[in-house]
Amino acid sequence: MLSTPEVKSELVRFQVQRTGERVAEVATVLRLAGGLHTISGRIALEAELHTPQIVQRVRKDLAELYGVRSDAKQLPPSSTRPGAPQFLVRVIDGETLARQLGLLDQRRRQIRGLPNRLTTGAQPELAAIWRGAFLARGTLTAPGRSSSLEIVCPSNEVAMALVGAASRLGIEAKSREIRGQNKVIIRDGEAIGAMLGAMGAVKARESWDELRRARETRATANRLVNFDDANLRRSAQASVAACARVERALEILGDDIPEHLRYAGELRLKHREASLDDLGARAEPVLTKDAVAGRIRRLLAMADKEAAAKGIPGTEANLPEELDSM
């Protein structure tokens, strides 16, 4: 079963060569996973991350792209809940870096969304934004009734920026506020596969598509089984109703029945589960299903006419009360 850690493990090994893509990814990671704090009058940039591999990737990008040294430490177990980030990356004197990344505005305030120059970039940069977002705060729910790819965002503006980036990649994503959290959600199975591929999780996409196809095959098989069951129930109801009406018709008409109609009625009662085709094949001489149906129809009509003349219940009087619930 494909899991979030497996996807992140593949993404963190994805090799990015172009500087613009690396910048887009690391800036998004830091925006979604952290924030700016003032420590001793200096602006520090912090990010809480899930795995040592993601920590290593972020620190490497900061060092190689900006020449910035960052500190990393493991958060104490008492301060984390299951599934929460386990590690902290911090740049103590981070104002210059924050400005270079576009995370700080001219008034030394953290931007509300994502840097505009990233969200208006080319498709590789847009894919890098989503890769960074997933590494920072992404989860994947395997194909099923509630399958989804979700990103938890620090603000509605970040969520809308991710929705826009996905749209420019040709993938539909929606922004939702759920239990006080801003989330970007992709629910369509095909769209999730496309986003996994765009982010660089090629193996995860292959696994996802296989799981999705298997689920769709099972769902189709279940629908066919249910369809067959419904047909069998309808056939059983029709057979019960037909036999009940024929029995009542023979009772109403007694000896005053044309022989060919009596024969058709008795044939129906003798082979209750048989189709009209089967009844015709069993007749002597062989009859078509239309001939059998026509004779039974005339038998019932004759009996209902006779019952009306006598003022007694017709052929439907014998129908079981529980027929509709079968």
Tab-separated table of C-alpha atoms in Angstrom, residues 139-260:
chain	number	residue	atom	x	y	z
A	139	THR	CA	-0.037	13.629	2.990
A	140	LEU	CA	-1.327	10.984	0.606
A	141	THR	CA	-4.314	8.755	1.266
A	142	ALA	CA	-4.225	5.579	-0.825
A	143	PRO	CA	-6.883	4.914	-3.498
A	144	GLY	CA	-10.241	4.235	-1.922
A	145	ARG	CA	-13.487	5.944	-1.100
A	146	SER	CA	-11.648	8.954	0.384
A	147	SER	CA	-8.385	8.981	-1.579
A	148	SER	CA	-6.674	12.380	-1.572
A	149	LEU	CA	-3.434	14.311	-1.779
A	150	GLU	CA	-3.437	17.090	0.810
A	151	ILE	CA	-1.165	19.980	1.764
A	152	VAL	CA	-1.653	21.764	5.104
A	153	CYS	CA	-0.945	25.478	4.604
A	154	PRO	CA	-0.096	28.202	7.130
A	155	SER	CA	-2.535	30.661	5.533
A	156	ASN	CA	-5.311	30.886	2.984
A	157	GLU	CA	-3.011	32.936	0.733
A	158	VAL	CA	-0.489	30.066	0.601
A	159	ALA	CA	-3.303	27.644	-0.176
A	160	MET	CA	-4.559	29.801	-3.039
A	161	ALA	CA	-1.031	30.118	-4.409
A	162	LEU	CA	-0.707	26.327	-4.498
A	163	VAL	CA	-4.107	26.006	-6.180
A	164	GLY	CA	-2.941	28.466	-8.839
A	165	ALA	CA	0.329	26.604	-9.351
A	166	ALA	CA	-1.534	23.322	-9.762
A	167	SER	CA	-3.901	24.920	-12.269
A	168	ARG	CA	-0.959	26.101	-14.357
A	169	LEU	CA	0.292	22.509	-14.327
A	170	GLY	CA	-3.083	21.423	-15.691
A	171	ILE	CA	-4.156	19.766	-12.422
A	172	GLU	CA	-7.298	20.681	-10.483
A	173	ALA	CA	-6.814	21.336	-6.778
A	174	LYS	CA	-9.172	22.955	-4.285
A	175	SER	CA	-8.640	25.046	-1.167
A	176	ARG	CA	-10.635	24.123	1.935
A	177	GLU	CA	-10.671	25.198	5.569
A	178	ILE	CA	-11.075	22.045	7.653
A	179	ARG	CA	-11.141	22.189	11.453
A	180	GLY	CA	-9.357	25.511	11.447
A	181	GLN	CA	-6.653	24.399	9.010
A	182	ASN	CA	-6.182	25.717	5.495
A	183	LYS	CA	-5.692	22.785	3.157
A	184	VAL	CA	-5.174	22.248	-0.540
A	185	ILE	CA	-6.763	18.997	-1.655
A	186	ILE	CA	-6.650	16.912	-4.818
A	187	ARG	CA	-9.262	14.139	-4.753
A	188	ASP	CA	-9.506	12.907	-8.336
A	189	GLY	CA	-7.443	9.728	-8.669
A	190	GLU	CA	-6.086	10.582	-12.105
A	191	ALA	CA	-5.168	14.112	-11.006
A	192	ILE	CA	-3.318	12.740	-7.958
A	193	GLY	CA	-1.304	10.470	-10.248
A	194	ALA	CA	-0.504	13.419	-12.504
A	195	MET	CA	0.699	15.509	-9.539
A	196	LEU	CA	2.881	12.691	-8.215
A	197	GLY	CA	4.489	12.480	-11.641
A	198	ALA	CA	4.905	16.245	-11.917
A	199	MET	CA	6.611	16.442	-8.512
A	200	GLY	CA	9.083	13.735	-9.554
A	201	ALA	CA	7.680	10.708	-7.705
A	202	VAL	CA	7.650	8.494	-10.806
A	203	LYS	CA	7.643	5.143	-8.984
A	204	ALA	CA	4.954	6.368	-6.604
A	205	ARG	CA	2.838	7.387	-9.574
A	206	GLU	CA	3.210	3.934	-11.136
A	207	SER	CA	2.180	2.301	-7.858
A	208	TRP	CA	-0.704	4.742	-7.472
A	209	ASP	CA	-2.011	4.062	-10.981
A	210	GLU	CA	-1.817	0.303	-10.402
A	211	LEU	CA	-3.735	0.601	-7.125
A	212	ARG	CA	-6.304	2.883	-8.738
A	213	ARG	CA	-6.842	0.519	-11.680
A	214	ALA	CA	-7.181	-2.458	-9.332
A	215	ARG	CA	-9.760	-0.600	-7.248
A	216	GLU	CA	-11.714	0.434	-10.342
A	217	THR	CA	-11.680	-3.167	-11.564
A	218	ARG	CA	-13.032	-4.367	-8.219
A	219	ALA	CA	-15.678	-1.658	-8.228
A	220	THR	CA	-16.757	-2.623	-11.744
A	221	ALA	CA	-16.933	-6.288	-10.752
A	222	ASN	CA	-19.002	-5.399	-7.676
A	223	ARG	CA	-21.384	-3.330	-9.795
A	224	LEU	CA	-21.811	-6.247	-12.207
A	225	VAL	CA	-22.472	-8.647	-9.331
A	226	ASN	CA	-25.028	-6.260	-7.861
A	227	PHE	CA	-26.588	-5.844	-11.305
A	228	ASP	CA	-26.832	-9.614	-11.717
A	229	ASP	CA	-28.329	-9.951	-8.235
A	230	ALA	CA	-30.921	-7.296	-9.050
A	231	ASN	CA	-31.800	-9.080	-12.284
A	232	LEU	CA	-32.158	-12.376	-10.444
A	233	ARG	CA	-34.420	-10.755	-7.847
A	234	ARG	CA	-36.578	-9.219	-10.557
A	235	SER	CA	-36.763	-12.553	-12.406
A	236	ALA	CA	-37.738	-14.341	-9.196
A	237	GLN	CA	-40.445	-11.756	-8.478
A	238	ALA	CA	-41.803	-12.041	-12.021
A	239	SER	CA	-41.874	-15.848	-11.784
A	240	VAL	CA	-43.684	-15.823	-8.430
A	241	ALA	CA	-46.219	-13.275	-9.691
A	242	ALA	CA	-46.853	-15.160	-12.943
A	243	CYS	CA	-47.360	-18.493	-11.203
A	244	ALA	CA	-49.677	-16.972	-8.587
A	245	ARG	CA	-51.835	-15.370	-11.279
A	246	VAL	CA	-51.940	-18.554	-13.402
A	247	GLU	CA	-53.048	-20.604	-10.395
A	248	ARG	CA	-55.857	-18.145	-9.721
A	249	ALA	CA	-56.850	-18.107	-13.406
A	250	LEU	CA	-57.189	-21.902	-13.517
A	251	GLU	CA	-59.224	-21.730	-10.320
A	252	ILE	CA	-61.565	-19.051	-11.723
A	253	LEU	CA	-62.154	-20.689	-15.110
A	254	GLY	CA	-62.354	-24.293	-13.961
A	255	ASP	CA	-63.224	-26.552	-16.904
A	256	ASP	CA	-64.176	-23.658	-19.188
A	257	ILE	CA	-60.641	-23.151	-20.528
A	258	PRO	CA	-59.513	-23.650	-24.114
A	259	GLU	CA	-57.097	-26.570	-24.126
A	260	HIS	CA	-54.134	-24.659	-25.585
